[in-house]
Coordinates of N, CA and C and ligand atoms in Angstrom, one line a residue:
X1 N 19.3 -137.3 -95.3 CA 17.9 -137.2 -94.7 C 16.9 -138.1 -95.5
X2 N 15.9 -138.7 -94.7 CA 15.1 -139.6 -95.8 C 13.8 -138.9 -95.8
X3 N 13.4 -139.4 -97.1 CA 12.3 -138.4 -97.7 C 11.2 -139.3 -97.0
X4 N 10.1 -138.5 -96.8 CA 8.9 -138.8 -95.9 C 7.6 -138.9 -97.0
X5 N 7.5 -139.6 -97.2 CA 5.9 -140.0 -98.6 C 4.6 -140.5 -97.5
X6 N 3.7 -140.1 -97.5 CA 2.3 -141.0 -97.3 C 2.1 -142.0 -98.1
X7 N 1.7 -143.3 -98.3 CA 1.6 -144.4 -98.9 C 0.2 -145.0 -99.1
X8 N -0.8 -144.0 -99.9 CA -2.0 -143.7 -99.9 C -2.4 -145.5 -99.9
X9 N -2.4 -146.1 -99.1 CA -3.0 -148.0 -99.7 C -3.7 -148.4 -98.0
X10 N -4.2 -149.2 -98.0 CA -5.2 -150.2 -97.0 C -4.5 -151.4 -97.0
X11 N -3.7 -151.9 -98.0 CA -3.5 -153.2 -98.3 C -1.9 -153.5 -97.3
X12 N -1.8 -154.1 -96.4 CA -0.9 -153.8 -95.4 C 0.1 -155.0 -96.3
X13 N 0.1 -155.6 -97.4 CA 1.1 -156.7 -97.9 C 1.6 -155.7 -99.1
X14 N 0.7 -155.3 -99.9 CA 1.7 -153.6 -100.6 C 2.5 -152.5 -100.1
X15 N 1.9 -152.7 -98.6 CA 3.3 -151.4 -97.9 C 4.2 -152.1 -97.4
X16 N 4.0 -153.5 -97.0 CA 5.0 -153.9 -97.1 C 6.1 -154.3 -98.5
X17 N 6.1 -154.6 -99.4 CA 6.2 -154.7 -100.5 C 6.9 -153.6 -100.8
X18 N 6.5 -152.5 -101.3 CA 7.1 -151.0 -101.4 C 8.2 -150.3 -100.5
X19 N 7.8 -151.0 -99.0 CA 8.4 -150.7 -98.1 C 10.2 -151.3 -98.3
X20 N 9.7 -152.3 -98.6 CA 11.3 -153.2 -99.4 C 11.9 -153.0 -100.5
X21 N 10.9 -152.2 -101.2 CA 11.4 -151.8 -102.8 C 12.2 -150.4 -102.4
X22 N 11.8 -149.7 -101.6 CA 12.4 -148.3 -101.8 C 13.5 -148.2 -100.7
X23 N 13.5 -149.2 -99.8 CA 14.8 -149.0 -99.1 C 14.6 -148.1 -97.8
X24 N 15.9 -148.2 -97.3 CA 15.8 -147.2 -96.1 C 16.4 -145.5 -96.2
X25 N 16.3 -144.9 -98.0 CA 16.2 -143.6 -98.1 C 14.9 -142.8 -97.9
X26 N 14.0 -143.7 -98.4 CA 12.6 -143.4 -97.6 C 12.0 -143.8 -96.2
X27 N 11.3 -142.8 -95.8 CA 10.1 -143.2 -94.4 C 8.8 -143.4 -95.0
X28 N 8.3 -144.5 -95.3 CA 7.0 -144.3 -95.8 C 5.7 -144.5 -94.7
X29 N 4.9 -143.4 -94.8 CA 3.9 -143.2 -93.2 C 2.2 -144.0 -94.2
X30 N 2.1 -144.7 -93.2 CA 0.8 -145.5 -94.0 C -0.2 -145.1 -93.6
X31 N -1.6 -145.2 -93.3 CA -2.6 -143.9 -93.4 C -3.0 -143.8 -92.2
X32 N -2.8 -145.2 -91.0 CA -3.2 -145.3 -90.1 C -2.2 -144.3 -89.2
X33 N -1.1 -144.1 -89.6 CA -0.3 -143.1 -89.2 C -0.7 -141.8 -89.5
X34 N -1.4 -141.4 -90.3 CA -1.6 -140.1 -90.1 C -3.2 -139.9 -89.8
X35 N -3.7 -140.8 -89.0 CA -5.6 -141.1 -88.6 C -6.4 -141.1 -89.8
X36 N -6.1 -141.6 -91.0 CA -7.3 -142.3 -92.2 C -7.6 -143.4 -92.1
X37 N -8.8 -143.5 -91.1 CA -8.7 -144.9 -91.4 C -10.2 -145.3 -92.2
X38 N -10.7 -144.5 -92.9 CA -12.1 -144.7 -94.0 C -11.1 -145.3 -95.2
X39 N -12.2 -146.0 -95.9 CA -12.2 -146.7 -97.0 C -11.8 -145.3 -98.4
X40 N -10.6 -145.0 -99.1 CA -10.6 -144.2 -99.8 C -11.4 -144.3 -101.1
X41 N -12.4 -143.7 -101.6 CA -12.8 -143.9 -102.9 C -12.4 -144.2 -104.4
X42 N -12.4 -145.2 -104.8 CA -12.0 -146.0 -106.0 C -13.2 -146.3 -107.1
X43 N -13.4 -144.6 -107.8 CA -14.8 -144.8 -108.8 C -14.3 -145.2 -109.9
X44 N -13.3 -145.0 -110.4 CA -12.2 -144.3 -111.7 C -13.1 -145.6 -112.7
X45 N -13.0 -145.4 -113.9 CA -12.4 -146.7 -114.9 C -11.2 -146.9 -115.5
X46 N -10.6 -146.4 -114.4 CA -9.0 -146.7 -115.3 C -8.1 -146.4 -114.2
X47 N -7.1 -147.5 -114.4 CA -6.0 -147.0 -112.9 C -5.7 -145.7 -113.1
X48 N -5.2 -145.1 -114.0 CA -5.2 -143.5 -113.3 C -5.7 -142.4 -112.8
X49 N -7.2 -142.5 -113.4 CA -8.1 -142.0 -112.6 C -8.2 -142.4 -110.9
X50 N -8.4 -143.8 -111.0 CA -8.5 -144.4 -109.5 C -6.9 -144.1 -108.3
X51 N -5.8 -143.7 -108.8 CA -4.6 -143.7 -107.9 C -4.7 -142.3 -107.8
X52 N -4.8 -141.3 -108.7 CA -5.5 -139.9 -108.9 C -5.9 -140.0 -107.6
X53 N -7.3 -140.5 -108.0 CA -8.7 -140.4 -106.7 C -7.9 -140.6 -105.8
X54 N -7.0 -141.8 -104.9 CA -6.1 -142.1 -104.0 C -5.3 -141.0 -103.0
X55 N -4.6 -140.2 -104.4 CA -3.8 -138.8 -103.8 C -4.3 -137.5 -103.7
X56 N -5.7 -137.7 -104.6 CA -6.3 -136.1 -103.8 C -6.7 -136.0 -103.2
X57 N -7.8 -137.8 -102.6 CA -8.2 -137.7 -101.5 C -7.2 -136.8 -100.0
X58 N -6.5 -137.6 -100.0 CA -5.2 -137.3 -99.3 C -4.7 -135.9 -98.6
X59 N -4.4 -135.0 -100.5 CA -4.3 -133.6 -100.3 C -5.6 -132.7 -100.2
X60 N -6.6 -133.2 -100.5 CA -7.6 -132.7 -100.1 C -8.4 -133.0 -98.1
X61 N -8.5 -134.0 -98.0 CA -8.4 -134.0 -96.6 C -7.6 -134.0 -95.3
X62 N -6.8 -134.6 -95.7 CA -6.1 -134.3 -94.8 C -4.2 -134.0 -95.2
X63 N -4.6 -132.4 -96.1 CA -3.3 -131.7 -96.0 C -2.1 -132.0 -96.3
X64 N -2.1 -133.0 -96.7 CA -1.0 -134.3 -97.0 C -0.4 -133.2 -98.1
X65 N 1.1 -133.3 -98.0 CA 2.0 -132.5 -99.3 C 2.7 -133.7 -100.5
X66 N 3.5 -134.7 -99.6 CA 4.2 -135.4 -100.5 C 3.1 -137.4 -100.2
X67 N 2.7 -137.1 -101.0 CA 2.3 -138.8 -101.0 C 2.2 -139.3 -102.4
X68 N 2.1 -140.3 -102.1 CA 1.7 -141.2 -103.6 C 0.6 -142.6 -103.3
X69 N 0.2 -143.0 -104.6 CA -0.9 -144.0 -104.3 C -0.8 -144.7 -105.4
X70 N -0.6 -146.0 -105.3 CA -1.2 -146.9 -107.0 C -2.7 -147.8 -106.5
X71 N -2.9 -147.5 -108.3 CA -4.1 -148.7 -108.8 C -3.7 -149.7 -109.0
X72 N -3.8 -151.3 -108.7 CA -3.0 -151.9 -109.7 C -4.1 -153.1 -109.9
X73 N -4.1 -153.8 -111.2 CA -4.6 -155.2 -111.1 C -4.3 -156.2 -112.1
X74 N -4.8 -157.4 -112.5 CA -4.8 -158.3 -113.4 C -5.5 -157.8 -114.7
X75 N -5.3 -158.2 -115.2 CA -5.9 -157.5 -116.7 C -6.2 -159.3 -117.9
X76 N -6.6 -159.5 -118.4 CA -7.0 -161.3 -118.7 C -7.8 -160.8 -120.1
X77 N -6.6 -161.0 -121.3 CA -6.8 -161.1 -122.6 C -8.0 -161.9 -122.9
X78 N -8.4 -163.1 -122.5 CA -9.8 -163.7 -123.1 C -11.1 -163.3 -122.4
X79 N -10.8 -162.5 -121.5 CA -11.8 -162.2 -120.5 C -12.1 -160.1 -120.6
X80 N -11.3 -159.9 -121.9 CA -11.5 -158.7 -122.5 C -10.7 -157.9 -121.4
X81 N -9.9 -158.0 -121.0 CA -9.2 -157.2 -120.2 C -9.8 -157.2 -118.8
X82 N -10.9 -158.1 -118.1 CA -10.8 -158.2 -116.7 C -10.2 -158.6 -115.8
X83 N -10.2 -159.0 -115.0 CA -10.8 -157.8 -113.7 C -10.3 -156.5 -114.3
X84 N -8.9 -156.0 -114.5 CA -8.8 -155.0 -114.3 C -9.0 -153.8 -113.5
X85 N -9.9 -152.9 -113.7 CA -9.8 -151.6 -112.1 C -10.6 -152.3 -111.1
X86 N -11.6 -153.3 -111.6 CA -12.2 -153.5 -110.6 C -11.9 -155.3 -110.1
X87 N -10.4 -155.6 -109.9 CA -9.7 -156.5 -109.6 C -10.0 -157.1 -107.8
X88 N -10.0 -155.8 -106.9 CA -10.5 -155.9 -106.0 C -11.4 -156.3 -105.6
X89 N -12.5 -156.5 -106.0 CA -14.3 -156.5 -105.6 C -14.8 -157.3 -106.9
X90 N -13.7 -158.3 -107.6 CA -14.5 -158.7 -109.1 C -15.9 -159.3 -109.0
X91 N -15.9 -160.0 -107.6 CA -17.1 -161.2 -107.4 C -18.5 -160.7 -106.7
X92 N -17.9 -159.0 -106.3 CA -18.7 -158.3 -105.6 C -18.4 -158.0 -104.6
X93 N -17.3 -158.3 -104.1 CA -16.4 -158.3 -102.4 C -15.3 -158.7 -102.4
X94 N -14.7 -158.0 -101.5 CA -13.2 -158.1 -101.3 C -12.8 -159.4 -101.2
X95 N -13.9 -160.5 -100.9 CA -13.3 -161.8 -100.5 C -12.2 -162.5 -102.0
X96 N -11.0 -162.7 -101.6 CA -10.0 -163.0 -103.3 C -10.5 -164.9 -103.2
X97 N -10.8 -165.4 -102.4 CA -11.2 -167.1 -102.7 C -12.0 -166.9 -103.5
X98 N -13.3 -165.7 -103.4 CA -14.4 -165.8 -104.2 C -14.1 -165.0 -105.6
X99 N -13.2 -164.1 -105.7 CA -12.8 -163.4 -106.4 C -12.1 -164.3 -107.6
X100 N -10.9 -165.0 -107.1 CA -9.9 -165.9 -108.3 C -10.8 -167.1 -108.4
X101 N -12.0 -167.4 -107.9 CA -13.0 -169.0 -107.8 C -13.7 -167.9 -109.5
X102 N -13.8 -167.2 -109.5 CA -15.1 -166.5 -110.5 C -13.8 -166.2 -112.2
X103 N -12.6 -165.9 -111.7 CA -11.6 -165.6 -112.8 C -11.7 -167.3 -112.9
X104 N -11.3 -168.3 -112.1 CA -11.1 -169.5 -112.9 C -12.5 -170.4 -113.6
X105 N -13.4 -169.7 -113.0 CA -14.8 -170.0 -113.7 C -14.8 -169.2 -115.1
X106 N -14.1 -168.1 -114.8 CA -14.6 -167.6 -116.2 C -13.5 -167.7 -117.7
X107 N -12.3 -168.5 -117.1 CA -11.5 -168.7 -117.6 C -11.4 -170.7 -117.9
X108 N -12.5 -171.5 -117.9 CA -12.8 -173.0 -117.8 C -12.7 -172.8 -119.5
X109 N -11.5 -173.7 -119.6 CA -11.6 -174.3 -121.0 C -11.4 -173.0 -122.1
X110 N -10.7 -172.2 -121.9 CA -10.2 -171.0 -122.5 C -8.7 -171.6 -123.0
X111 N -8.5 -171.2 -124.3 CA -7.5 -171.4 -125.2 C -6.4 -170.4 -124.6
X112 N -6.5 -169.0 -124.8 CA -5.8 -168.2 -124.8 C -5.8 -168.2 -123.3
X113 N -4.7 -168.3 -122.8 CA -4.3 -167.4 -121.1 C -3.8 -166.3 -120.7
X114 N -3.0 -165.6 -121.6 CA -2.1 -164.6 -121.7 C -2.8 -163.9 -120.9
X115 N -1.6 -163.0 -119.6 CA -2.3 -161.9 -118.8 C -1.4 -160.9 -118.6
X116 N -2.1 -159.8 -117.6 CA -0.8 -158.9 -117.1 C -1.3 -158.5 -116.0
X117 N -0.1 -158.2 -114.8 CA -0.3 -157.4 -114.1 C -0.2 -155.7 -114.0
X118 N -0.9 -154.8 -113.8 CA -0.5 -153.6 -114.1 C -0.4 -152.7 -113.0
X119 N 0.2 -151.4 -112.9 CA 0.4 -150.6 -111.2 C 0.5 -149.2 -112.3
X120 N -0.3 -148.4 -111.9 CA -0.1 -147.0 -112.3 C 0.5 -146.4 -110.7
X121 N 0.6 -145.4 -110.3 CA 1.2 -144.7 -109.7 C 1.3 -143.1 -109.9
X122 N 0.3 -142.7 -109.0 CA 0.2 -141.1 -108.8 C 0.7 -140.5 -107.4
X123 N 2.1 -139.6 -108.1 CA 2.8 -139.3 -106.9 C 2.6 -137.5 -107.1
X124 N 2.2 -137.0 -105.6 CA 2.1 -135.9 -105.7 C 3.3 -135.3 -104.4
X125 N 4.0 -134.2 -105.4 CA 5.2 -133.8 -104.7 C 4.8 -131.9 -104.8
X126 N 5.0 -131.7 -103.4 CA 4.8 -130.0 -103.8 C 3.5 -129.4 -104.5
X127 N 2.6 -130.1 -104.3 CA 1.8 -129.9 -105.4 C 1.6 -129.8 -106.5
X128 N 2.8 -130.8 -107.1 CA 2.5 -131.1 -108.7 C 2.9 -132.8 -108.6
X129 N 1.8 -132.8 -109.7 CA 1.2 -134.6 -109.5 C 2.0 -135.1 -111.0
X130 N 2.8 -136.3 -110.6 CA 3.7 -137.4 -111.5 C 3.1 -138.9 -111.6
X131 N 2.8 -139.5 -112.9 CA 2.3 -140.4 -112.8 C 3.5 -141.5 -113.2
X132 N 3.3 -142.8 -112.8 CA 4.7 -144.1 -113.2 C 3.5 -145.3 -113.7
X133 N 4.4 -145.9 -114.6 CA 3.7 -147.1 -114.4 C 4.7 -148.5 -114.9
X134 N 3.8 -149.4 -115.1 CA 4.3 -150.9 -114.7 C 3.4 -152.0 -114.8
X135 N 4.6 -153.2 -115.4 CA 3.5 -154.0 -116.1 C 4.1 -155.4 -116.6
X136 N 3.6 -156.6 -115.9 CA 4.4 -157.7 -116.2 C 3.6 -158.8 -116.4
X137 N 4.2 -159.1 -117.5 CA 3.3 -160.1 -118.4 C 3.3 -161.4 -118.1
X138 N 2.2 -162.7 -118.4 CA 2.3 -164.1 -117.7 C 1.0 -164.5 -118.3
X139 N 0.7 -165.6 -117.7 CA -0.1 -166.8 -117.9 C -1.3 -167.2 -116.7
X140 N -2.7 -167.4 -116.8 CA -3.0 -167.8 -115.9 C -3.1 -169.4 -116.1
X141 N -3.3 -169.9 -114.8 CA -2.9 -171.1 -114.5 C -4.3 -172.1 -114.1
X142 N -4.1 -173.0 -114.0 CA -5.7 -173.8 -114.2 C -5.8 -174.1 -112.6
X143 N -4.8 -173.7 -112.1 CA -5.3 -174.5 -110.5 C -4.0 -173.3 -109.8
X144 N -4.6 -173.3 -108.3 CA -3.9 -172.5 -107.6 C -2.8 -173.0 -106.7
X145 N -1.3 -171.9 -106.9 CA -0.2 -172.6 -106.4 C 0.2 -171.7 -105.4
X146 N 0.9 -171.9 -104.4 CA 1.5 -171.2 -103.8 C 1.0 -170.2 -102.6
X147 N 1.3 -170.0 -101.6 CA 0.6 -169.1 -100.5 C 1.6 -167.7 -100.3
X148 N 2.3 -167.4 -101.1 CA 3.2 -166.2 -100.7 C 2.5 -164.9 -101.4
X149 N 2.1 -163.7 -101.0 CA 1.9 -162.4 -101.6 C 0.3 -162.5 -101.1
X150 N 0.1 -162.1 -102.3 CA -1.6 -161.6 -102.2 C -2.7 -161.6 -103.6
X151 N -3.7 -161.3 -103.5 CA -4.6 -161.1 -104.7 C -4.8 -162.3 -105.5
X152 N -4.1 -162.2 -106.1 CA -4.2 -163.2 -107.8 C -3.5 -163.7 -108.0
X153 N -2.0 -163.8 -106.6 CA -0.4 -164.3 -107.2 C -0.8 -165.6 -107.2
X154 N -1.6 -166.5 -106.5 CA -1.6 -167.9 -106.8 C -2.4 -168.5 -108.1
X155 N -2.7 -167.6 -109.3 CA -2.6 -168.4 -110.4 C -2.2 -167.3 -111.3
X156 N -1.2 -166.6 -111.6 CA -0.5 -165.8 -112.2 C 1.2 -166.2 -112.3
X157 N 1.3 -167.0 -113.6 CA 2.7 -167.3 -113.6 C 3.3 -166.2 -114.7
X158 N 4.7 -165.5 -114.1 CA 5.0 -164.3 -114.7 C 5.9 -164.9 -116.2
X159 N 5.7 -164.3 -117.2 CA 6.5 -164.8 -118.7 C 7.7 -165.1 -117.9
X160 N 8.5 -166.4 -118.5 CA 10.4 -167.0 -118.2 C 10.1 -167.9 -117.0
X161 N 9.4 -167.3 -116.4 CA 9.1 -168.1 -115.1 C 7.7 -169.6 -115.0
X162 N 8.7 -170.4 -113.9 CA 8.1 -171.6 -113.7 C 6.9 -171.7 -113.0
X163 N 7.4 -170.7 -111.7 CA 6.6 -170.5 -110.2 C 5.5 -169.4 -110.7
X164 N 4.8 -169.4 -109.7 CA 3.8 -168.5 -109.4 C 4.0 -167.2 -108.9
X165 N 3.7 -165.8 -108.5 CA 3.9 -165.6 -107.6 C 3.5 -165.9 -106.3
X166 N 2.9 -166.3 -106.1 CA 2.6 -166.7 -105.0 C 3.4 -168.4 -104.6
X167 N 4.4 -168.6 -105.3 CA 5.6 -169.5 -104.9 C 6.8 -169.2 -104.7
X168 N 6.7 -168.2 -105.5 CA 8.0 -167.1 -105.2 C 8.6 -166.2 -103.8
X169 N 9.6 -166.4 -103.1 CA 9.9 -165.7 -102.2 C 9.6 -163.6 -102.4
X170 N 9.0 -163.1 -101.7 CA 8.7 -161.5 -101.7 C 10.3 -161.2 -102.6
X171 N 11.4 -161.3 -102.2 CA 12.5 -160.6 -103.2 C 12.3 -161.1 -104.5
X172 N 12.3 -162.4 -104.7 CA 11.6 -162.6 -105.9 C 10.4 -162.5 -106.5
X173 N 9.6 -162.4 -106.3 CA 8.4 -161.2 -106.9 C 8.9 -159.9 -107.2
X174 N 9.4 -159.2 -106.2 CA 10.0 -157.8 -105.9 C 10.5 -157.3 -107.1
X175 N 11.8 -158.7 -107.6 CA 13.0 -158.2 -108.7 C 11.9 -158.2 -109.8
X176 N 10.9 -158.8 -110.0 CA 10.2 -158.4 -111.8 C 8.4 -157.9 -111.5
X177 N 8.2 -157.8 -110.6 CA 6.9 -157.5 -110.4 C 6.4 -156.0 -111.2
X178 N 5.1 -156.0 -111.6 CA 4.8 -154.9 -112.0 C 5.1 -153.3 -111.2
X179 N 4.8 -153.7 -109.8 CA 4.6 -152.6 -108.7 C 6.0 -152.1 -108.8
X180 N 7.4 -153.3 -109.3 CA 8.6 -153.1 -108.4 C 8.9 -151.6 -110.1
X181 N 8.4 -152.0 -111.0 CA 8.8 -151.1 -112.4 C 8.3 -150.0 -112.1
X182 N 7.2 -149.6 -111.8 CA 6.2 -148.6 -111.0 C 7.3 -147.3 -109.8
X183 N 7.8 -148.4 -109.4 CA 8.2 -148.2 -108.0 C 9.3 -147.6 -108.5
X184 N 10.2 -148.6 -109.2 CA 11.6 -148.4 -109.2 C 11.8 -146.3 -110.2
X185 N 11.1 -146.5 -111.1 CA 10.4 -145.4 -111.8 C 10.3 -144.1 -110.7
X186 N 9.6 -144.3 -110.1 CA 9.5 -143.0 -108.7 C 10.8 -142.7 -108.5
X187 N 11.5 -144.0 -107.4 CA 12.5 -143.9 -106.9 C 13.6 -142.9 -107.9
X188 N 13.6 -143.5 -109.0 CA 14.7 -143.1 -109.8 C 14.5 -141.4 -110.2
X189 N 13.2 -141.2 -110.0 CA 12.6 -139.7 -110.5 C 13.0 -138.6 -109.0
X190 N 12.9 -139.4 -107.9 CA 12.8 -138.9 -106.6 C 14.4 -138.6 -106.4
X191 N 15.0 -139.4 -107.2 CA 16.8 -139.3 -106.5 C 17.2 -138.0 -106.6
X192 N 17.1 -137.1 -107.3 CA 17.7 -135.8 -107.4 C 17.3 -134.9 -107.0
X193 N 15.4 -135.2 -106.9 CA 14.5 -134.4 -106.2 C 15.1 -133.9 -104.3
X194 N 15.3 -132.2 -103.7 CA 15.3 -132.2 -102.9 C 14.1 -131.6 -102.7
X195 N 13.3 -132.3 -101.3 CA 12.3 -132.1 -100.4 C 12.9 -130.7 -99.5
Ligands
ITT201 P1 -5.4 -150.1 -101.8 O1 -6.4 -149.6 -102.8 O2 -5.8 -149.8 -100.4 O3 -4.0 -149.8 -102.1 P2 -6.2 -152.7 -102.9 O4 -6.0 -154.1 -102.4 O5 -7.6 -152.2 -103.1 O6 -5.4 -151.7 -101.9 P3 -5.6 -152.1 -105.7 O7 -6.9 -151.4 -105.8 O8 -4.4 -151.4 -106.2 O9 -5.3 -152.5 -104.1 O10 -5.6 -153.5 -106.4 C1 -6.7 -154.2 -106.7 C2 -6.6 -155.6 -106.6 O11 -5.7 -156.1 -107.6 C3 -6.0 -156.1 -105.3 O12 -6.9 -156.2 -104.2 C4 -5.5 -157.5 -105.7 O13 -6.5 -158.5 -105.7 C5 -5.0 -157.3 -107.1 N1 -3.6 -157.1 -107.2 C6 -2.9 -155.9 -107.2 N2 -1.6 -156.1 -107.1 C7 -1.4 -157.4 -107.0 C8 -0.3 -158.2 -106.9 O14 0.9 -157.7 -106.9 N3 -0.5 -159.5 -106.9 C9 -1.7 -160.1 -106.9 N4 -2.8 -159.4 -107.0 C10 -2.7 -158.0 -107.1

């Protein structure tokens, strides 16, 4: 039987994403499926507050038993750890042209590039809440490569690696991405779990 999770996200390129990471032992129902279709609140200062916020919204309005939700973002050592929680909206708006235009402005003529991607993950089962996380380290890049993924993959090159993600094929992102260690973490916690 496959386990049925809500997939507390808006971002229709992370459920797809997840949707490939976890396979066809899971059904994962996206919010539009169960009629959410408001913007969930994201106050937190820290992904696990914010993926928290994600899943109680959830269980708190609408009744939801088994779901999960991640925070996830860029995090940029010379830039004090920004974007970070607020990776989404860094420029003020969801727009990412204006968003990665303001990280590469703020990153002009910076020595240090070292970055990371990170994904916390709040999964609520039966009413007891499990948190996962995940985290993959890299480089930002002076100019933008690649059209595959989302967010910030076009100047985020992961450590070992040449490409971007956002030049990388989705399986390839998938095998070392932050979300997939996150993910894989659930899955592996979920296997013995019966619903
Ligand atoms: P939901 O909250 O609805 O899930 P979101 O797009 O707001 O969707 P997050 O709050 O988790 O997702 O992530 C914040 C931002 O971090 C996201 O909009 C991207 O710009 C960036 N980000 C997260 N994961 C990323 C990834 O795998 N590749 C590139 N950028 C990513």
């Amino acid at each position: 039987m496959k386990i049925e999770l809500v997939f507390a996200t808006n971002n229709a390129h992370k459920l797809g994403e997840v949707q490939a990471m976890v396979g066809d032992k899971f059904l994962l129902q996206s919010l539009s499926e169960i009629n959410c279709h408001e913007d969930i609140p994201e106050t937190g200062v820290t992904f696990h507050e914010n993926a928290k916020q994600k899943t109680d919204y959830l269980v708190k309005n609408y009744q939801v038993i088994n779901c999960f939700g991640d925070d996830s973002g860029l995090l940029i050592d010379a830039l004090d750890g920004e974007p970070g929680v607020y990776s989404a909206r860094y420029s003020g708006s969801r727009d990412m042209a204006a968003n990665i235009n303001l990280v590469m402005q703020r990153m002009a003529g910076k020595a240090n590039r070292s970055a990371r991607f990170k994904t916390v993950i709040s999964l609520y089962l039966n009413g007891a809440q499990y948190f996962f996380e995940g985290s993959v380290e890299g480089t930002i890049i002076e100019e933008q490569r690649g059209t595959e993924g989302f967010g910030y993959d076009p100047i985020f090159i992961p450590l070992g690696a040449t490409k971007t993600f956002a030049e990388m094929s989705a399986s390839d992102k998938n095998a070392i991405s932050h979300r997939s260690i996150a993910i894989g973490k659930m899955v592996d916690f979920l296997k013995d779990i019966k619903l």
